[in-house]
mmCIF file of C-alpha atoms in Angstrom:
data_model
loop_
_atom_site.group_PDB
_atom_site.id
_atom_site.type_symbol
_atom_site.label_atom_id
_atom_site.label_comp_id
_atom_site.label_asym_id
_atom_site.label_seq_id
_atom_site.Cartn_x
_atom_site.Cartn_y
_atom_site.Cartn_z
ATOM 1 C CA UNK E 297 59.466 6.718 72.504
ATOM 2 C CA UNK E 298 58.077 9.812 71.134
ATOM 3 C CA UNK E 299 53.952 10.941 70.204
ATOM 4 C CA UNK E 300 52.539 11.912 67.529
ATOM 5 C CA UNK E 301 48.344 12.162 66.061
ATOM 6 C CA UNK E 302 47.726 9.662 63.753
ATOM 7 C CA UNK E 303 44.205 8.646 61.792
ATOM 8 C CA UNK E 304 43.094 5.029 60.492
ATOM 9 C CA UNK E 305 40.016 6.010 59.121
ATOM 10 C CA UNK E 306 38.437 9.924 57.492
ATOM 11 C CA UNK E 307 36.208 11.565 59.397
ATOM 12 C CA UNK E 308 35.670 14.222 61.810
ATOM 13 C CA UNK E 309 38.027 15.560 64.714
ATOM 14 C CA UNK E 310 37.248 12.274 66.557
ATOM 15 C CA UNK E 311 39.287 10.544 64.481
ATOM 16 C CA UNK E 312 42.583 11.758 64.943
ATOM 17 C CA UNK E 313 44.231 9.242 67.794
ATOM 18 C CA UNK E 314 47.199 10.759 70.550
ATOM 19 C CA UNK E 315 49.677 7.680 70.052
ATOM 20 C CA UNK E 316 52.914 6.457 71.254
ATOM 21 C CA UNK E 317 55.730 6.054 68.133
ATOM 22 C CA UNK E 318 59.184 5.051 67.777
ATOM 23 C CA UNK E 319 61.188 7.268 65.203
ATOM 24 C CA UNK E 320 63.568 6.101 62.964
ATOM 25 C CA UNK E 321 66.885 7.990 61.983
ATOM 26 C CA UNK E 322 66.614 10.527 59.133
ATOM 27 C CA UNK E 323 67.041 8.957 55.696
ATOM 28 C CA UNK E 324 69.308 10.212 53.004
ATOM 29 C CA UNK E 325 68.356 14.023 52.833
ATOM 30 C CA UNK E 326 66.351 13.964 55.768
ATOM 31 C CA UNK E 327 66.624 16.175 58.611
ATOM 32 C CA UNK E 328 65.020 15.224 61.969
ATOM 33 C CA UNK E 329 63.328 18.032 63.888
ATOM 34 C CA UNK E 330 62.365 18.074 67.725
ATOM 35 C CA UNK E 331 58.977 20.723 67.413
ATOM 36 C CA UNK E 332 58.713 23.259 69.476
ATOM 37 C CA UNK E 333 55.484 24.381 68.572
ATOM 38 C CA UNK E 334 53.475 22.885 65.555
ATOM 39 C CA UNK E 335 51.086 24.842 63.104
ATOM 40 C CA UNK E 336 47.390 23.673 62.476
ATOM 41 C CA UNK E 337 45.900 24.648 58.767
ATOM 42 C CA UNK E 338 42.929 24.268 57.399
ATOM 43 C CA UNK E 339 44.432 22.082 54.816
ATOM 44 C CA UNK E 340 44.733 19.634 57.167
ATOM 45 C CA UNK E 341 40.651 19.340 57.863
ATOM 46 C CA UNK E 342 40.637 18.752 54.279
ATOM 47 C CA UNK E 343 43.322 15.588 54.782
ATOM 48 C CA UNK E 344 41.946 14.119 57.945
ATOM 49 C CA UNK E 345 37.990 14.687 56.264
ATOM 50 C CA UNK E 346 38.966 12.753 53.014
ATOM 51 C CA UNK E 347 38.781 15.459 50.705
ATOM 52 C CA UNK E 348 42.648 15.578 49.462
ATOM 53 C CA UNK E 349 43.343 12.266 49.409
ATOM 54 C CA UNK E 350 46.507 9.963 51.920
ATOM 55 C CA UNK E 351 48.506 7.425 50.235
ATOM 56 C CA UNK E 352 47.390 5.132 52.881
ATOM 57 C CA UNK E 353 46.108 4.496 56.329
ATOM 58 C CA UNK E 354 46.751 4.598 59.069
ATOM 59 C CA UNK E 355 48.590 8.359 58.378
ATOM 60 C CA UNK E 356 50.107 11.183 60.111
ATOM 61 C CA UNK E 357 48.899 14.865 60.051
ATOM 62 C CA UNK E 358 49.942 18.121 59.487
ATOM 63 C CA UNK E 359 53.026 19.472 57.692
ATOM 64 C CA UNK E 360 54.246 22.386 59.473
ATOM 65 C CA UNK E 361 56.363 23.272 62.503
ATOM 66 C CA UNK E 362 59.140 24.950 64.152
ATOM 67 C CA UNK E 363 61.820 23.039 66.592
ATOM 68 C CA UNK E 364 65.331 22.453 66.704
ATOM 69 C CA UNK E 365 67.332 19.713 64.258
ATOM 70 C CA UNK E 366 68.000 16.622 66.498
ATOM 71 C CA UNK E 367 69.550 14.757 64.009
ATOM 72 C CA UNK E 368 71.139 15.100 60.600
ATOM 73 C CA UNK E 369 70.719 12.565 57.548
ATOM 74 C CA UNK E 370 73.412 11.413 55.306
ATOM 75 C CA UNK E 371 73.920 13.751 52.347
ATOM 76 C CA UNK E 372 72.512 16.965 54.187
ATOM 77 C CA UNK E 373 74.105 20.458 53.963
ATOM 78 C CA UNK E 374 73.764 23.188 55.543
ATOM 79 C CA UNK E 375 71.837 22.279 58.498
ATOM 80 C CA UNK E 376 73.465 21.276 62.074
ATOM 81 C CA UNK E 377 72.364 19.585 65.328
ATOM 82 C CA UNK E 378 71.312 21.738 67.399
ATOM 83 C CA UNK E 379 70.009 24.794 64.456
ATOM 84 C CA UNK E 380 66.808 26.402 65.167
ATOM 85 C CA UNK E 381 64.464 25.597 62.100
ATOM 86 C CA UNK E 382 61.239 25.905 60.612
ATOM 87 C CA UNK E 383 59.022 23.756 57.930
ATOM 88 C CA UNK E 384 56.051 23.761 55.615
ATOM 89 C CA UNK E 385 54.783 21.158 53.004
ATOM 90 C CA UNK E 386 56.908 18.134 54.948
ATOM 91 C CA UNK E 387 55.185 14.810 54.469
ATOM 92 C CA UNK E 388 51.977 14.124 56.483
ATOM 93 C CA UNK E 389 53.348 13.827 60.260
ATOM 94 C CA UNK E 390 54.483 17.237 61.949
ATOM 95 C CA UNK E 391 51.768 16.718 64.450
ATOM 96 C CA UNK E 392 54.423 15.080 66.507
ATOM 97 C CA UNK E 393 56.611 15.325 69.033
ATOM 98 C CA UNK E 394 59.862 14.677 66.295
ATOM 99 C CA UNK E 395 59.742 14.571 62.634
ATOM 100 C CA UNK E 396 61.822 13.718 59.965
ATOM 101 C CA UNK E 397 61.800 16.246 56.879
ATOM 102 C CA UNK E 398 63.185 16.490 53.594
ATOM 103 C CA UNK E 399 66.108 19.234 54.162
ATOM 104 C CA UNK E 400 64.847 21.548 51.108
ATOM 105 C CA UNK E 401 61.686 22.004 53.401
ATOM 106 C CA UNK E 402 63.285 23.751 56.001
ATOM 107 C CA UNK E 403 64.410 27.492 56.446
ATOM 108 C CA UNK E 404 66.978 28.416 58.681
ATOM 109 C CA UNK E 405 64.980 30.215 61.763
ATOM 110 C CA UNK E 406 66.325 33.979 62.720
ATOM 111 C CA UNK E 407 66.827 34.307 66.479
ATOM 112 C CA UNK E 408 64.377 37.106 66.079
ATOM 113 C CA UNK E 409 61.431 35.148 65.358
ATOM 114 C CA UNK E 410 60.380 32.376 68.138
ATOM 115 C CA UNK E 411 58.678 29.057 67.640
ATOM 116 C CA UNK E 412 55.657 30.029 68.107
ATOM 117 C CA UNK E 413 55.829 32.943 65.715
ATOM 118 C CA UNK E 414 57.344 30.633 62.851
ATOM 119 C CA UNK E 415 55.028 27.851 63.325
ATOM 120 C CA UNK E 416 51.965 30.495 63.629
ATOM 121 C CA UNK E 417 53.193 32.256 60.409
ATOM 122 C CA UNK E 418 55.372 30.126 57.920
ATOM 123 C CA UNK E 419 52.722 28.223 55.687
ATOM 124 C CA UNK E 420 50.091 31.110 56.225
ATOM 125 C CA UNK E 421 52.820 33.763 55.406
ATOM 126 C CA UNK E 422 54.142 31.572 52.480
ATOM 127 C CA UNK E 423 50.703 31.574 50.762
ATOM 128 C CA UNK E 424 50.444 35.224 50.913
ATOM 129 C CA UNK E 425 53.679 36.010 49.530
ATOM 130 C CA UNK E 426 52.576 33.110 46.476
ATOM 131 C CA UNK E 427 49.501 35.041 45.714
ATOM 132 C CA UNK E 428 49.814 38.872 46.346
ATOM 133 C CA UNK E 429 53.877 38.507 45.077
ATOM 134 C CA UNK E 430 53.394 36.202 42.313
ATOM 135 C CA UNK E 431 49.797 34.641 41.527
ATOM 136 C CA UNK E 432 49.161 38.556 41.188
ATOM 137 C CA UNK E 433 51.267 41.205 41.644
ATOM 138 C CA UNK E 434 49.521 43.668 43.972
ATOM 139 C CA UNK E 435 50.559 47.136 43.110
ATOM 140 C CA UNK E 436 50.794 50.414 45.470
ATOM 141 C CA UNK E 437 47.482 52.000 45.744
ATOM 142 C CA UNK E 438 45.241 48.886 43.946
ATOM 143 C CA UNK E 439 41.929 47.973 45.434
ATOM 144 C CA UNK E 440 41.290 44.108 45.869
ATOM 145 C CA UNK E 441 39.143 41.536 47.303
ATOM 146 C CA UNK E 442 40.484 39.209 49.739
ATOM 147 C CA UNK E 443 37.656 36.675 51.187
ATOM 148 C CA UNK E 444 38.077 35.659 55.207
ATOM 149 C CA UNK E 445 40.125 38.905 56.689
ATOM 150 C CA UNK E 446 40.125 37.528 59.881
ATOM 151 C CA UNK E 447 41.512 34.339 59.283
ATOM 152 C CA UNK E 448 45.247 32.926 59.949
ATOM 153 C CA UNK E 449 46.136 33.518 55.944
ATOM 154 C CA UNK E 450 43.592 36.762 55.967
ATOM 155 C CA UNK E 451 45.663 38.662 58.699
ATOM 156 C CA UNK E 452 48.912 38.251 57.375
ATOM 157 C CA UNK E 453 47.420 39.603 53.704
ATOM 158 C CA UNK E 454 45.740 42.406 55.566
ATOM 159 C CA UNK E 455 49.676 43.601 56.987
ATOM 160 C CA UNK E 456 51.086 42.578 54.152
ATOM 161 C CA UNK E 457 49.143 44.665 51.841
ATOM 162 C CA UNK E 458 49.263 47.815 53.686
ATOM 163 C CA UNK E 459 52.844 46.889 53.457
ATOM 164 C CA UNK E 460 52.528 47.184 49.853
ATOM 165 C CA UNK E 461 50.942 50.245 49.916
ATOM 166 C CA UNK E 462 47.786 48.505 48.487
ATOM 167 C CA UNK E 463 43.781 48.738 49.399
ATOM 168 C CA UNK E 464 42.521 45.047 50.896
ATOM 169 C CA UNK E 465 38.764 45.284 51.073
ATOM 170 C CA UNK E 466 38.545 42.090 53.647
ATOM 171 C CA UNK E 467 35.244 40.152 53.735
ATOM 172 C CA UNK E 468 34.366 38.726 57.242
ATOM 173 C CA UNK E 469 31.524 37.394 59.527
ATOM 174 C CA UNK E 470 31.243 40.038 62.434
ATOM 175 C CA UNK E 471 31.505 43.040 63.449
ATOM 176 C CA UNK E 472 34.404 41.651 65.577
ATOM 177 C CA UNK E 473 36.145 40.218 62.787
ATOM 178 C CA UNK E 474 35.700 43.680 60.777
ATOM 179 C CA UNK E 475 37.832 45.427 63.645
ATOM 180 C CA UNK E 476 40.212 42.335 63.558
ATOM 181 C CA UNK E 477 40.807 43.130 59.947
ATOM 182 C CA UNK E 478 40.922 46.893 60.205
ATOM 183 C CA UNK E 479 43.627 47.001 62.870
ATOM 184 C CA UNK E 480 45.760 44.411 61.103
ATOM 185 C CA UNK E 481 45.494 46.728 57.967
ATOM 186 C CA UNK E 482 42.543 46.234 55.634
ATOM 187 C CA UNK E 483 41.440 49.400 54.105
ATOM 188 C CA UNK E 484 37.589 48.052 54.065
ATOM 189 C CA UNK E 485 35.982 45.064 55.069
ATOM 190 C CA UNK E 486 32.057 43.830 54.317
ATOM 191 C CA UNK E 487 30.408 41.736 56.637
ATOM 192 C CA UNK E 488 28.958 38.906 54.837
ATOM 193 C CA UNK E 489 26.644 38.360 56.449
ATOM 194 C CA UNK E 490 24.340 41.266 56.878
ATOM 195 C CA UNK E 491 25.818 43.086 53.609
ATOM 196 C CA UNK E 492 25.783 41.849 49.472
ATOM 197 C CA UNK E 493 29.657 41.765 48.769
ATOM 198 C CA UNK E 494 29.602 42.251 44.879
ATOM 199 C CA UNK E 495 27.352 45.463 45.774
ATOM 200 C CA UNK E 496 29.633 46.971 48.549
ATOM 201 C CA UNK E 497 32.801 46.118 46.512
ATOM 202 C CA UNK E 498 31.420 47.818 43.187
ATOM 203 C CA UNK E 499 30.321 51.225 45.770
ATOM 204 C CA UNK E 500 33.777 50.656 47.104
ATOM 205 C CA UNK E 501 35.831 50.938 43.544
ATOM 206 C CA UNK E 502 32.641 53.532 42.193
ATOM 207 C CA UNK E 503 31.907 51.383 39.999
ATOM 208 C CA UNK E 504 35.058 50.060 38.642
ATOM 209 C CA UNK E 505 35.019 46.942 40.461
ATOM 210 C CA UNK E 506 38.310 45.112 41.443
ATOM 211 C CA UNK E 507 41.104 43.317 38.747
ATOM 212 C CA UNK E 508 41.699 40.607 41.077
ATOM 213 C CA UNK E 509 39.766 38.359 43.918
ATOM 214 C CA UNK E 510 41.335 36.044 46.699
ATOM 215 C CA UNK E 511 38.982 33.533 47.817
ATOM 216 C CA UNK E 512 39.625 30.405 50.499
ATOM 217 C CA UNK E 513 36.088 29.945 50.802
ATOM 218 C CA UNK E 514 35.416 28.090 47.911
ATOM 219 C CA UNK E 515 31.896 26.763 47.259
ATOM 220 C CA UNK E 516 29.635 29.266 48.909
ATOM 221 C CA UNK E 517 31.648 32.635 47.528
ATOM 222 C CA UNK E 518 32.512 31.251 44.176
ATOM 223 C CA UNK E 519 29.590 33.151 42.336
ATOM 224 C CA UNK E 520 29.470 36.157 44.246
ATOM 225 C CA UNK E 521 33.572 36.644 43.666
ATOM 226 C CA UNK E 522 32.915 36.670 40.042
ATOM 227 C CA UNK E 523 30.439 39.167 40.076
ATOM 228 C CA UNK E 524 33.279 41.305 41.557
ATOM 229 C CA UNK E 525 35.351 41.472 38.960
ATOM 230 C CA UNK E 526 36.148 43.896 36.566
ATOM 231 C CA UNK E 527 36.553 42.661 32.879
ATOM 232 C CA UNK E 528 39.230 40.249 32.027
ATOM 233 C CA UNK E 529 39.720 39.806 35.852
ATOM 234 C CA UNK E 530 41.308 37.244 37.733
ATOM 235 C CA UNK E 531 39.588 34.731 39.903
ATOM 236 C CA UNK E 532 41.963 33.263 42.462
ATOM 237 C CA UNK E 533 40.130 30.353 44.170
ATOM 238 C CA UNK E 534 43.048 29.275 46.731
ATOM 239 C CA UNK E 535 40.884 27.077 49.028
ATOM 240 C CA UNK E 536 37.295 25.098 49.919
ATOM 241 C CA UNK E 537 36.561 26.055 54.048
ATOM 242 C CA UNK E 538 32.847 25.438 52.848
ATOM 243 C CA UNK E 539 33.376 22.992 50.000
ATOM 244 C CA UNK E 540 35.166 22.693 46.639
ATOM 245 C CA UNK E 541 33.561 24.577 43.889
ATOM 246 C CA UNK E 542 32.527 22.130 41.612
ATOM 247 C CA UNK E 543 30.570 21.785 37.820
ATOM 248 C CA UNK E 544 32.014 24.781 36.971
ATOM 249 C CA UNK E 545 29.827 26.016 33.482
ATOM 250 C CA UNK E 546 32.885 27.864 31.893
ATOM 251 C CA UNK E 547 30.830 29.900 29.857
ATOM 252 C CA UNK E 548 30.176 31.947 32.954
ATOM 253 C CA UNK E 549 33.391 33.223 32.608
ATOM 254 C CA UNK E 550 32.909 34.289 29.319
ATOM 255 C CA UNK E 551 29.139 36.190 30.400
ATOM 256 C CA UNK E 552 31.059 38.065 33.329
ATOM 257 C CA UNK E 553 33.259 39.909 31.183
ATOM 258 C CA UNK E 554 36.162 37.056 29.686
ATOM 259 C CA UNK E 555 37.265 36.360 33.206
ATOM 260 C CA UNK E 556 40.429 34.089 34.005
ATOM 261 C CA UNK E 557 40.716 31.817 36.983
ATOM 262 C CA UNK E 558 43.198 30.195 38.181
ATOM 263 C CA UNK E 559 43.585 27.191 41.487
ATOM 264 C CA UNK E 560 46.990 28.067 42.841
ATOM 265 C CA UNK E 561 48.875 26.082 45.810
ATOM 266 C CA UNK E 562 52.067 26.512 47.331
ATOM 267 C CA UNK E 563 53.367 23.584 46.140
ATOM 268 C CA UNK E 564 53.240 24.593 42.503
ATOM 269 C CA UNK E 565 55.251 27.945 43.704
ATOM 270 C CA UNK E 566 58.186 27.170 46.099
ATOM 271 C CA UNK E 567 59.239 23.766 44.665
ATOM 272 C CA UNK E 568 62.419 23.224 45.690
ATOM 273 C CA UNK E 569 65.102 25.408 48.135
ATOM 274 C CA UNK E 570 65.736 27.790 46.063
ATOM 275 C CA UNK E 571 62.098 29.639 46.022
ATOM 276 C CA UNK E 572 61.530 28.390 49.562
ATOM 277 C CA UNK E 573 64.602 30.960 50.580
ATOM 278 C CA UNK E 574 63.219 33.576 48.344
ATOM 279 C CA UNK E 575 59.747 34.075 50.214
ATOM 280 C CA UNK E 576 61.137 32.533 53.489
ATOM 281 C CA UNK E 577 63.304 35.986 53.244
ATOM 282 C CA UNK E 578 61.211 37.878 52.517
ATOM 283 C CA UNK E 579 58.626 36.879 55.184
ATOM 284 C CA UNK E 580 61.101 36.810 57.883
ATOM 285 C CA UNK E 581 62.463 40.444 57.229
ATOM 286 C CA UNK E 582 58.622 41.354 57.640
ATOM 287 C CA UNK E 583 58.241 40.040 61.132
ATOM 288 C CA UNK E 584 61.559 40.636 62.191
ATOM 289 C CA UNK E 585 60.830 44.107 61.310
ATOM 290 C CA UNK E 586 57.707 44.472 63.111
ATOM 291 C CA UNK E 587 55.595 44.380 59.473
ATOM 292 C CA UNK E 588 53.859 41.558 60.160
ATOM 293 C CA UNK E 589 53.104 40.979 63.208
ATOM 294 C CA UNK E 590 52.541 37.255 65.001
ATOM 295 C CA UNK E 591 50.778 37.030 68.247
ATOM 296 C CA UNK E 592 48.300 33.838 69.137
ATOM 297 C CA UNK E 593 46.481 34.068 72.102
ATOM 298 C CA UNK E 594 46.572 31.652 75.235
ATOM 299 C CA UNK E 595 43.395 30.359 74.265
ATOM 300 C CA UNK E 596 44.518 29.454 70.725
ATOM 301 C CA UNK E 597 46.947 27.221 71.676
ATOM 302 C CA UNK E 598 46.457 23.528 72.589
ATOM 303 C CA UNK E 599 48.605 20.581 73.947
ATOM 304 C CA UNK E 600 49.663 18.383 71.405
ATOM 305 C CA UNK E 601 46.953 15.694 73.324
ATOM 306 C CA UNK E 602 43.727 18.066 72.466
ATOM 307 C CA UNK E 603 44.206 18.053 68.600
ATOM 308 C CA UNK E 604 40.484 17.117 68.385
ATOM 309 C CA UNK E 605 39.436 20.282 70.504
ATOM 310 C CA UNK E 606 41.996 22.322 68.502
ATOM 311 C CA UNK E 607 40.240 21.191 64.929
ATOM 312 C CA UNK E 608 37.001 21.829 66.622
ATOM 313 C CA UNK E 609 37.914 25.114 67.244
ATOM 314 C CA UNK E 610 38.795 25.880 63.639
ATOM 315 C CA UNK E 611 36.231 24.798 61.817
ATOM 316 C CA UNK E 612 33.722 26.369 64.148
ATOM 317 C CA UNK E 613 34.886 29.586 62.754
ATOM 318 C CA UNK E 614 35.008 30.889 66.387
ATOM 319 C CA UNK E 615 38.670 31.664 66.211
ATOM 320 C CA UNK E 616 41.029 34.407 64.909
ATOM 321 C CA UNK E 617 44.214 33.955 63.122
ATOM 322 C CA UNK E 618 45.981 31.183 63.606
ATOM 323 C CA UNK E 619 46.082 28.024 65.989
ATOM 324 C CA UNK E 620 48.805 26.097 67.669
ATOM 325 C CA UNK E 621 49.740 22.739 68.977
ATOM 326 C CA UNK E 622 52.453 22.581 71.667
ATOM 327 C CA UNK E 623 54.240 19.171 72.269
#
């Protein structure tokens, strides 16, 4: 008998259920995967809320963790009982105690990287390879706008751009969250909350504003992002943490200076195992190297039992970086 969280109905926190399950053997390019430690996003709010939509209920949640293979389906290569592993974008279910996952989900796990640094780091450092690698190639020495600094996904850009050589101007809610963001590597951050961003951002670039904008927060930044870019733009609108940005009037675009936007996810950039190795790599040479670096406080991880606290937690907006479950 194993556990996993499981919800019948959408909703809130309160309706994700701590349940006993019985899991079957891996199917035909399956993998099954004994967590270790078990990654909350905030793409799975959106799932248990209602807003992306399950094939049916009652469903799992969550699809990332990092554990060891427990068993191996027929057809499988390259992974072994016993190999230390990691996954993102698995079918609803990795808040469990086992999981089974398709095999071109999972990444081989260096013995330089623990559980709890892969499971903190792989879907959040996965995203910001997508967008600052590919979505938009951030050059040495360019000056962007990357909304929520201080955030799982934020901190990882804010490393990874220094990385790159590149200025991250980091928007964020405190002054605590500013020093977050500064010591993880943003050049500048604005505090949203006492400052106007398209103002600071246009004294930041003297005037030049900024070719490209990140933004996770969807509804309530979606205005204010435009007004930070420089003609023909790019509007990179990656997430909704305070609602989806909806009846978009496209001639907006057009007034703001013949903007593009685009509504990227991960899973229309690592589709199969091929470009999951290629960032996966890349990612893992970062931390391994001491890049990126992966550290979640005591109080930012919860037993497997207190999901509901754990989503509570998020979407208070209380916490920094990311959160964990541990079976």
């Amino acid at each position: 008998m194993a556990k996993r969280i499981q919800f019948a109905a959408h909703g809130g926190p309160e309706v994700m259920e701590y349940v006993d399950f019985t899991p079957v053997d891996p199917g035909p390019g399956e993998v099954q995967i004994e967590n270790k430690a078990i990654g909350i996003n905030y793409i799975d709010t959106y799932v248990r809320s209602g807003l992306y939509p399950t094939p049916s209920l009652p469903s799992g949640l969550g699809t990332e963790a990092a554990g060891v293979v427990s068993k191996v389906g027929p057809g499988v290569e390259g992974f072994n009982t016993g190999d230390r592993v990691v996954y993102a974008q698995s079918p609803q279910g990795a808040y469990a105690t086992v999981h089974n996952v398709p095999a071109e989900k999972l990444a081989l796990l260096p013995s330089a990287i623990s559980f709890e640094q892969a499971a903190a780091a792989f879907l959040k450092g996965l995203t910001v390879f997508y967008l600052l690698r590919q979505t938009y190639e951030i050059k040495p020495n360019e000056i962007f706008l990357f909304h929520a600094a201080a955030g799982g996904v934020g901190r990882i850009a804010c490393q990874w751009s220094k990385a790159l050589g590149a200025k991250m101007i980091g928007t964020v809610g405190s002054a605590e969250k500013a020093a977050l963001a500064k010591r993880a590597g943003a050049w500048e951050t604005i505090n949203y909350r006492e400052e106007n961003v398209p103002e600071r951002v246009a004294a930041l670039t003297h005037g030049n504003k900024v070719n490209v904008v990140y933004d996770s927060v969807g509804k309530n930044t979606w205005e204010a992002s435009l007004d930070c870019l420089r003609r023909r733009g790019l509007m990179v609108s990656f997430g909704n943490s305070s609602g989806p940005v909806t009846g978009v009037n496209l001639g907006i675009l057009n007034q703001k200076g013949s903007l593009y936007v685009t509504r990227p996810s991960i899973n229309g950039y690592i589709t199969d195992a091929a470009s999951l190795k290629l960032a996966a790599d890349e990612l893992f040479s970062m931390i391994a190297s001491g890049v990126i670096k992966v550290d979640v406080p005591d109080q930012q991880k919860f037993p497997l039992a207190e999901v509901q606290r754990a989503h509570q937690a998020l979407e208070s907006r209380q916490t920094n970086g990311s959160l964990l479950l541990i079976p």
